[in-house]
Coordinates of C-alpha atoms and ligand atoms in Angstrom, one line a residue:
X350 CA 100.5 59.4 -26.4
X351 CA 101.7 56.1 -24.7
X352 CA 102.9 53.5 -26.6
X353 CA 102.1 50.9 -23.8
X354 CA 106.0 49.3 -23.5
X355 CA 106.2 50.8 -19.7
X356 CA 103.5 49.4 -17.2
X357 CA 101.3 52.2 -16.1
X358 CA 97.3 51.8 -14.7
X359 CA 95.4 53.0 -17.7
X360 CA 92.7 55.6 -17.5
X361 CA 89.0 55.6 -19.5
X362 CA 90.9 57.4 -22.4
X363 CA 94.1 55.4 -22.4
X364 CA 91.8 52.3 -22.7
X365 CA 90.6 54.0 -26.0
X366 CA 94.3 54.2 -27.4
X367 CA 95.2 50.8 -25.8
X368 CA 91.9 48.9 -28.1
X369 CA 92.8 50.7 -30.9
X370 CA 96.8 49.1 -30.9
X371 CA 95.7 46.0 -29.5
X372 CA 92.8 45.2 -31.2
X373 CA 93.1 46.8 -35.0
X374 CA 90.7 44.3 -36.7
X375 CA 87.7 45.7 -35.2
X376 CA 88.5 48.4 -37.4
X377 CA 87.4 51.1 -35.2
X378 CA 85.1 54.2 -35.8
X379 CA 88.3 56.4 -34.0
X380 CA 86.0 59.6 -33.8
X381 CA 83.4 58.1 -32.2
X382 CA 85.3 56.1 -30.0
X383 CA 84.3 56.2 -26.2
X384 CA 85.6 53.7 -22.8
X385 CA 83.6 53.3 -19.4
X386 CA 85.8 51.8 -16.6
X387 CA 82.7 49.4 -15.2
X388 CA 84.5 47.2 -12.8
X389 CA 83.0 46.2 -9.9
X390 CA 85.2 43.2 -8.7
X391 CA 87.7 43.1 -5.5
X392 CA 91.0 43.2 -7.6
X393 CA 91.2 45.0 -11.3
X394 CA 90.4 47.2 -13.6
X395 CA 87.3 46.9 -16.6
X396 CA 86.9 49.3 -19.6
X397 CA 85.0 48.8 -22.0
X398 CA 85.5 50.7 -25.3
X399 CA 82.8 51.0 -27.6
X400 CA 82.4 53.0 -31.4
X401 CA 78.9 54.2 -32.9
X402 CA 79.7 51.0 -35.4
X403 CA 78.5 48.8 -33.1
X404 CA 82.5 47.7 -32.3
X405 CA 83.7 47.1 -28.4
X406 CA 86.1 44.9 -26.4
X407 CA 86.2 44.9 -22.8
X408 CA 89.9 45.7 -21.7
X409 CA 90.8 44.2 -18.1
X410 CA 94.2 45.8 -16.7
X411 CA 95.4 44.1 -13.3
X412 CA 96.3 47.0 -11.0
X413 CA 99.3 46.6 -8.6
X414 CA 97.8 47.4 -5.1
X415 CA 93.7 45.5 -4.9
X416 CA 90.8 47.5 -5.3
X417 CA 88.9 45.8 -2.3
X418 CA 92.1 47.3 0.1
X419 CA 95.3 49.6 -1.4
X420 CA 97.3 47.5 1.4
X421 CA 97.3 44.6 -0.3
X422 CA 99.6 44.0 -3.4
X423 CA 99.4 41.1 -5.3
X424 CA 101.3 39.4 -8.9
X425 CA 100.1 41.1 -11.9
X426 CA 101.0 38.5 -13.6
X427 CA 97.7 36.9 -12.7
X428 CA 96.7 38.7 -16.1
X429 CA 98.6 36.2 -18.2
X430 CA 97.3 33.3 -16.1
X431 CA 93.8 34.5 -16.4
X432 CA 94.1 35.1 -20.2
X433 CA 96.1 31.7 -21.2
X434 CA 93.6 29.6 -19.1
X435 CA 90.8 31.3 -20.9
X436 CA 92.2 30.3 -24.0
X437 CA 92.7 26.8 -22.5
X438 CA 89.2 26.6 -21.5
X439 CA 87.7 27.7 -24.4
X440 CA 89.3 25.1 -26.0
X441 CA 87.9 22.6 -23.3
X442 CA 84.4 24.1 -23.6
X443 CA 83.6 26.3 -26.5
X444 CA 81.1 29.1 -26.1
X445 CA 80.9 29.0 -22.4
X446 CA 84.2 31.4 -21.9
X447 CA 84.9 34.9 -23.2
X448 CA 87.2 34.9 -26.3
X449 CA 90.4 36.3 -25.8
X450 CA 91.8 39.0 -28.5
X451 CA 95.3 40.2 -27.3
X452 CA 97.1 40.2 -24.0
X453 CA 99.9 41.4 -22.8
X454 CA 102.3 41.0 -20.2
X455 CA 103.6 44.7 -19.9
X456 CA 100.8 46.0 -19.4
X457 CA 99.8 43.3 -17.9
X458 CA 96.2 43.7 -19.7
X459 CA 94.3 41.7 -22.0
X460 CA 91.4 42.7 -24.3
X461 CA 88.1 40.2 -24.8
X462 CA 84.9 39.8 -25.8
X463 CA 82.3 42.4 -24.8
X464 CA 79.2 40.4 -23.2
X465 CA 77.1 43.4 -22.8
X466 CA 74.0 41.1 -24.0
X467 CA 74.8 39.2 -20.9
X468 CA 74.5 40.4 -17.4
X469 CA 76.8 39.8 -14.3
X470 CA 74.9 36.7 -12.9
X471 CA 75.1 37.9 -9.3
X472 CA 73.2 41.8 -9.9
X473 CA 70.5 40.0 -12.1
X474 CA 69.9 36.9 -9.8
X475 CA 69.2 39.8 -6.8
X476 CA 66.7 41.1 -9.0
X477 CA 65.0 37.4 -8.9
X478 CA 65.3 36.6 -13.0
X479 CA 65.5 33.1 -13.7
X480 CA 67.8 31.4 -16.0
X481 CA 66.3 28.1 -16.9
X482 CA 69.2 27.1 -19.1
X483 CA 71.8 28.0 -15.9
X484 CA 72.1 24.1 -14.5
X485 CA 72.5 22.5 -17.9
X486 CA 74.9 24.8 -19.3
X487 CA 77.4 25.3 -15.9
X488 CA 77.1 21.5 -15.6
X489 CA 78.6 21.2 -19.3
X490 CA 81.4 23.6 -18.6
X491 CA 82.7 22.1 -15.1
X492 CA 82.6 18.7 -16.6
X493 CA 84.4 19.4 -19.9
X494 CA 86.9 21.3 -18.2
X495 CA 87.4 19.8 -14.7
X496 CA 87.5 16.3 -15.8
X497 CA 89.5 17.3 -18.6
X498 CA 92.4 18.4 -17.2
X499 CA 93.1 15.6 -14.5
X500 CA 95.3 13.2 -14.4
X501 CA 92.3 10.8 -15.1
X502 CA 92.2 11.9 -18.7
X503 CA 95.1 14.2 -19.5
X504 CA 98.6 12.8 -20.7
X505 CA 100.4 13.1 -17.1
X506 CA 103.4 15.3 -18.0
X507 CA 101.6 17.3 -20.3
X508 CA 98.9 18.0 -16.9
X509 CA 102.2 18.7 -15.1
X510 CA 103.3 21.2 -17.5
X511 CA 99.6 23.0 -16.7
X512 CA 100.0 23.1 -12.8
X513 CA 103.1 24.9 -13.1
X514 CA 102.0 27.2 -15.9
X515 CA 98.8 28.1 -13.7
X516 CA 99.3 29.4 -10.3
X517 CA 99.9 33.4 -8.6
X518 CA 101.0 32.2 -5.5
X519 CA 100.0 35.4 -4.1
X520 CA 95.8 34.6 -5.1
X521 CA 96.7 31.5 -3.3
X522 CA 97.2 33.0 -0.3
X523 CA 94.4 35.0 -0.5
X524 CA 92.0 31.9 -0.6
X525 CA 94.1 30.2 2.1
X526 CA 93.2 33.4 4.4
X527 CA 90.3 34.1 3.3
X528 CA 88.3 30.6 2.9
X529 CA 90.3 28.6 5.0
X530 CA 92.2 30.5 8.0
X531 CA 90.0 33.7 8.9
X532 CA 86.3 32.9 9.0
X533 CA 87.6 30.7 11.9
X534 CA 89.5 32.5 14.2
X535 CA 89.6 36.4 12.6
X536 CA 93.6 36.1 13.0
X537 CA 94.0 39.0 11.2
X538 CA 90.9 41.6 12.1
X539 CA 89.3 41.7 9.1
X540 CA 86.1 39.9 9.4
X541 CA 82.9 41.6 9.1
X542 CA 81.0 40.1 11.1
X543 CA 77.3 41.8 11.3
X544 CA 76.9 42.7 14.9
X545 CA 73.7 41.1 15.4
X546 CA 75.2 37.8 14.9
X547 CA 78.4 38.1 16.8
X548 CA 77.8 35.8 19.4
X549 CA 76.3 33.4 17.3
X550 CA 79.5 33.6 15.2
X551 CA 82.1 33.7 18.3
X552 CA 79.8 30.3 19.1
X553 CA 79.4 28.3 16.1
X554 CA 82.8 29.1 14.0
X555 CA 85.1 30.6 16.9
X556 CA 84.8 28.0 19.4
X557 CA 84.2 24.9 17.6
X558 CA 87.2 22.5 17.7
X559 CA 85.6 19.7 16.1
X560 CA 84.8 22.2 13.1
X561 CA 88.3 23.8 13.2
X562 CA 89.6 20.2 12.5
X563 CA 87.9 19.5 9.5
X564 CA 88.5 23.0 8.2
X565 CA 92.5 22.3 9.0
X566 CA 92.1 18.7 6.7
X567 CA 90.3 20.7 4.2
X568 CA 92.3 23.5 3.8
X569 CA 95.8 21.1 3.7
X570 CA 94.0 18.7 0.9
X571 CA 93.3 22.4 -1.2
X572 CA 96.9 23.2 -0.8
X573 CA 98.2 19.8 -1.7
X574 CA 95.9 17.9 -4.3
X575 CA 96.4 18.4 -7.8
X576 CA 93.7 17.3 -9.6
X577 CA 92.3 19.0 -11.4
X578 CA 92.6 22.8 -13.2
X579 CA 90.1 24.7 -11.4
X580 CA 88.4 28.3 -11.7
X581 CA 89.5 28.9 -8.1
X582 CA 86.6 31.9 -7.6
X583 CA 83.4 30.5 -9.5
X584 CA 80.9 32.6 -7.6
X585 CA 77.7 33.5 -9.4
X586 CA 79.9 37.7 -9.7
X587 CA 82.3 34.9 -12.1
X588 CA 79.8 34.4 -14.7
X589 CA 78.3 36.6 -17.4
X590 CA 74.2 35.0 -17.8
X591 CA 71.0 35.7 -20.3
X592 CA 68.3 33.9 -21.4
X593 CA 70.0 31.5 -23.8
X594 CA 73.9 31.6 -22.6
X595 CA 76.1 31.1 -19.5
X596 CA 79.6 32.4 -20.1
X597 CA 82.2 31.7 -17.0
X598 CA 85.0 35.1 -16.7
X599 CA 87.4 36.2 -14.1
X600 CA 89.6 32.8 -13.4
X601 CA 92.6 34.3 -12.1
X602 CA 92.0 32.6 -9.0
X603 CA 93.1 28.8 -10.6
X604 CA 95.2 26.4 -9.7
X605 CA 95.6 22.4 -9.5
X606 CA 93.5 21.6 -6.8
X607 CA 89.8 19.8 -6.0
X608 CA 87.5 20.1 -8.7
X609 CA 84.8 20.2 -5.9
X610 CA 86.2 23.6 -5.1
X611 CA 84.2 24.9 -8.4
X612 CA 81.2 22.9 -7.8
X613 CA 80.7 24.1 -4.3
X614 CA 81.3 27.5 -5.0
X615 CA 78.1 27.7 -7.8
X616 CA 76.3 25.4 -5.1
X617 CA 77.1 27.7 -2.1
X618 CA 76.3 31.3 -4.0
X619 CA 73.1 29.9 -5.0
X620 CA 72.2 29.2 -1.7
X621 CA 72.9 32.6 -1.2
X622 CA 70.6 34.0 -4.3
X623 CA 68.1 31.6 -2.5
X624 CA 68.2 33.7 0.9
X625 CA 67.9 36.8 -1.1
X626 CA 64.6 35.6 -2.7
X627 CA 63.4 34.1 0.2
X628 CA 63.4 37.2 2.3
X629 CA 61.9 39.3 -1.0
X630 CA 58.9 36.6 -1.2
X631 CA 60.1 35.8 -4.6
X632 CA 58.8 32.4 -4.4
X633 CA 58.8 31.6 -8.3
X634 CA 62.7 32.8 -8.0
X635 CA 63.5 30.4 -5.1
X636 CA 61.9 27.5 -6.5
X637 CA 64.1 28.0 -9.3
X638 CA 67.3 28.2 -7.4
X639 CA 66.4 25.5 -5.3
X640 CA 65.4 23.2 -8.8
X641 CA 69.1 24.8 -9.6
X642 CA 71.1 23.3 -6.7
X643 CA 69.5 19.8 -7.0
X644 CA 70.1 19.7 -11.0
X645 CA 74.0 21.2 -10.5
X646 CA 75.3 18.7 -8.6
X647 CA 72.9 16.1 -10.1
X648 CA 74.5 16.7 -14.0
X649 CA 77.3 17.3 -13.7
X650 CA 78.4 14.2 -11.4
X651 CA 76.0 12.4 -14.6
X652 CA 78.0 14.3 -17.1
X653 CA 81.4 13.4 -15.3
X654 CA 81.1 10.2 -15.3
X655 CA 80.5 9.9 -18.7
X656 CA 82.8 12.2 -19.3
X657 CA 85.2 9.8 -17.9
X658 CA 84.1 6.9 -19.4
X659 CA 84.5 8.5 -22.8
X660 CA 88.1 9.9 -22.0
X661 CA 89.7 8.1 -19.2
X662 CA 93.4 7.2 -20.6
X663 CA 95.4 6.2 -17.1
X664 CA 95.2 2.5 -17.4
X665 CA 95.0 2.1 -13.6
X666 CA 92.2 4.4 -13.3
X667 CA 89.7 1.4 -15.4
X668 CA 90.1 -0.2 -12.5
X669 CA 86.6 -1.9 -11.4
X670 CA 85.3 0.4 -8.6
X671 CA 87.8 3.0 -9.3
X672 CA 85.6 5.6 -10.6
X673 CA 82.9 5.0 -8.2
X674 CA 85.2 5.8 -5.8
X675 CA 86.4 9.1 -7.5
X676 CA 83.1 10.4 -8.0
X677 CA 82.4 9.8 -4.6
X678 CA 85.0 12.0 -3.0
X679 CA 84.6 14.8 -5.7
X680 CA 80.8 15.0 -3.9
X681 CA 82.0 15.3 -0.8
X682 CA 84.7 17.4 -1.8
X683 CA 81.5 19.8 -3.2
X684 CA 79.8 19.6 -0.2
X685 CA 82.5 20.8 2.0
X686 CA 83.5 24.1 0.1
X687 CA 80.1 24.5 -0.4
X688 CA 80.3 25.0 3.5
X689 CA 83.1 26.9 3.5
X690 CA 82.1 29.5 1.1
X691 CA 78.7 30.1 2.9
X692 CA 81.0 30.7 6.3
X693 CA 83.6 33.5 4.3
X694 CA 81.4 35.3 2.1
X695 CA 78.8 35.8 5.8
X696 CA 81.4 36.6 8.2
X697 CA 85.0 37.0 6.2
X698 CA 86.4 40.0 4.3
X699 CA 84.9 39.2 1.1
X700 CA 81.1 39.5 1.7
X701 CA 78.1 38.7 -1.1
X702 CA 75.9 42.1 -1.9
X703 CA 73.0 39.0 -2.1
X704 CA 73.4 39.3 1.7
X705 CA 74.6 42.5 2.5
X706 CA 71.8 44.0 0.3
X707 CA 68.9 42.7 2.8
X708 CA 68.4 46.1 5.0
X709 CA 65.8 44.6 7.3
X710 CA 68.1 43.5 10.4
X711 CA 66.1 40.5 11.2
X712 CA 65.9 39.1 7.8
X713 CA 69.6 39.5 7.4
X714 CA 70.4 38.0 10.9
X715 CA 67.9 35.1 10.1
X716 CA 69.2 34.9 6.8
X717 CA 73.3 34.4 7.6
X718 CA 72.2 31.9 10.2
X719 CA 70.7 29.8 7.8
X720 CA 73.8 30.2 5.7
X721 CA 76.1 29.1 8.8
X722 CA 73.9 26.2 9.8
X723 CA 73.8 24.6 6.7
X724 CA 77.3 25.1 6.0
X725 CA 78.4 23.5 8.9
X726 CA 76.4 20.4 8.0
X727 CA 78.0 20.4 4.8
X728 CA 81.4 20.5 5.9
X729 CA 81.2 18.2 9.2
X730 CA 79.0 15.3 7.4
X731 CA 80.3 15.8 4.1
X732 CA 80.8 12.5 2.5
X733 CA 76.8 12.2 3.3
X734 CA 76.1 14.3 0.9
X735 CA 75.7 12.1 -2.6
X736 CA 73.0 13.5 -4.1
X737 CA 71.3 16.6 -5.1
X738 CA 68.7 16.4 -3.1
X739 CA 70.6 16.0 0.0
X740 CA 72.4 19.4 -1.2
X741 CA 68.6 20.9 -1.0
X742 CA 67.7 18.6 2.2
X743 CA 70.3 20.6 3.9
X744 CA 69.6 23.8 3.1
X745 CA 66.1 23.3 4.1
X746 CA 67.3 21.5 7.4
X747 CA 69.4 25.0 8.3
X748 CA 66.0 27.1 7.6
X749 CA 64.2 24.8 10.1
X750 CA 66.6 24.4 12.7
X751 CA 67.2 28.3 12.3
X752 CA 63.1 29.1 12.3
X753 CA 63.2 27.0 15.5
X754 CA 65.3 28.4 17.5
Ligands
SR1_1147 C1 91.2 40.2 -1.6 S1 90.3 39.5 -2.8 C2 88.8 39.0 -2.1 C3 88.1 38.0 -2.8 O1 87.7 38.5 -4.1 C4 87.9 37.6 -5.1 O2 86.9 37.5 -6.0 C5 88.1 36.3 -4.4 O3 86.9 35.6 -4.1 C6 88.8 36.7 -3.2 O4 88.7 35.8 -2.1
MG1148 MG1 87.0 37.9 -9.4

């Protein structure tokens, strides 16, 4: 039996062995013991291990080459990262992370809370359920921890301490690639582009200079300003969702960078539920997301701002107009990765089953055209976007100009 000091990529039954060392006070049931690997995500490995006493834990085991493609290998160290920042968070916003058990950097494996009264937010939002609670709570969690971990707030050397604690170069690179290279200029073959839309793509992403510009500013302000300690991959496949309870997983992806990065990635895989409804005829479910877009951005600008009023510390930062001005550029900030994860997740590697899942070719073509148009709006007028309602106002615009074509 393994005694887990070598690194090896467990299997369903070392999971079982690997819970009961690693997490002893659930005092486990060991005959009835079973695991399930249920991971569904681009890079690891899930078990979860479960008793007839009612005990489990979810065991997540970073595997050396990426599930989405054996060719690429990435830092399993990432596990650490993702299970210290976890613990940071939880900290920053109790309840609204996973609790952490055990991990361990051999392994490099970590054992949590199992959320199985939750469900992946993504797989229940395609099957149009509504989660009225979804704006107020992911509003509370990006403020608490977003604001509270900038310079703004946080004793500066102790923030410094942070950025070099949390960061896998390699997961960088991947989002440099993947958000902010490919989608543009497929300088590595591996968008998947659906055919019907080629041309439309080659046009409206290939050949756009003016857009390639602002990407280029973009994507050097990700890779150079620290602000804030971000998720770095909140899409809605990020976050665990029922009736009363939001719970944000999976932040291996973080860094120091713009805190709109976060906000635009709930804001932009919305958008993407919303097409999903749209073409079902779910109208009840799109009137929800839409309600959800406006109120994201809406609270939780209202709950950073008073978050910063409550917490600000940096003397120069009580400057009159200071905080307007902040505010101001995390909005636009939101608005432009909002754009840029509509573009990746349509035509880049990484692609969102909430589009991929339409079958009926014109819905789908319709569909990641809406996506595109909006998404270039947010990015090229990004700083007029203040509000909520202009987030919805562009969405809408994209459906029109789409429909009119
Ligand atoms: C190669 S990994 C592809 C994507 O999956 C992750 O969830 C991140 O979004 C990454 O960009
Ligand atoms: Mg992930």
């Amino acid at each position: 039996m393994a005694n887990f000091d070598t690194y090896f990529l467990m299997k369903e039954n070392d999971a079982i062995e690997y819970a009961k060392a690693k997490v002893p006070q659930k005092n486990w049931d060991e005959a009835t013991m079973e695991c399930k690997e249920i991971g569904d995500g681009n890079l690891n490995y899930v078990f979860k291990v479960k008793d007839a006493k009612g005990n489990s834990v979810i065991v997540k085991q970073a595997g050396i080459e990426l599930r989405i493609s054996k060719d690429m290998k990435i830092d399993t160290d990432r596990n650490r990262v993702e299970s210290e920042i976890l613990l940071l968070y939880g900290k920053l916003a109790p309840g609204l992370v996973p609790e952490i058990y055990d991990y361990d950097t051999v392994m490099c494996a970590c054992c949590m809370e199992d959320l199985s009264d939750h469900e992946v937010m993504r797989g229940a939002m395609i099957e149009h359920n509504i989660f009225p609670k979804f704006a107020d709570q992911i509003s509370t969690y990006m403020a608490r921890v977003l604001m509270g971990t900038t310079d703004v707030v946080m004793d500066h050397q102790e923030k410094k301490k942070l950025q070099k604690k949390f960061i896998t170069p390699d997961l960088c690179d991947i989002t440099e690639q993947l958000v902010y290279t490919e989608p543009y200029n497929d300088e590595r073959g591996r968008n998947n582009v659906y055919a019907p839309n080629a041309e439309f793509v080659k046009e409206k992403l290939y050949d756009d200079e003016e857009l390639h510009l602002e990407v280029a500013k973009l994507k050097m302000d990700f890779m150079t300003r620290a602000q804030s300690l971000i998720h770095g991959d909140l899409h809605t496949g990020s976050i665990f969702i029922n009736e009363d309870s939001t719970i944000v997983f999976d932040p291996e992806f973080c860094m120091y960078g713009p805190m709109g990065y976060d906000i635009g990635n709930v804001i932009a895989n919305m958008i993407f539920a919303w097409c999903n409804g749209d073409v079902a005829g779910a109208d009840e479910f799109c009137k929800w997301a839409e309600s959800v877009i406006k109120d994201v951005v809406n609270m939780t600008m209202e709950k950073m701002d008073q978050y910063y009023d409550e917490h600000v510390t940096d003397t120069m930062c009580k400057s009159k107009g200071f905080k307007e001005w902040y505010m101001k550029s995390i909005l636009a900030d939101t608005s432009a990765v909002t754009g840029l994860e509509l573009i990746r997740r349509t035509v880049g590697m990484a692609n969102v089953k909430d589009i991929t899942s339409i079958a009926d070719e014109k819905a789908r073509t319709r569909a990641e055209r809406i996506c595109i148009t909006a998404a270039i709006d947010f990015i090229k007028n990004r700083s007029e976007k203040k509000c909520g309602n202009c987030f919805l106002n562009t969405l809408k615009d994209a459906v029109e100009a789409v429909d009119a074509q």
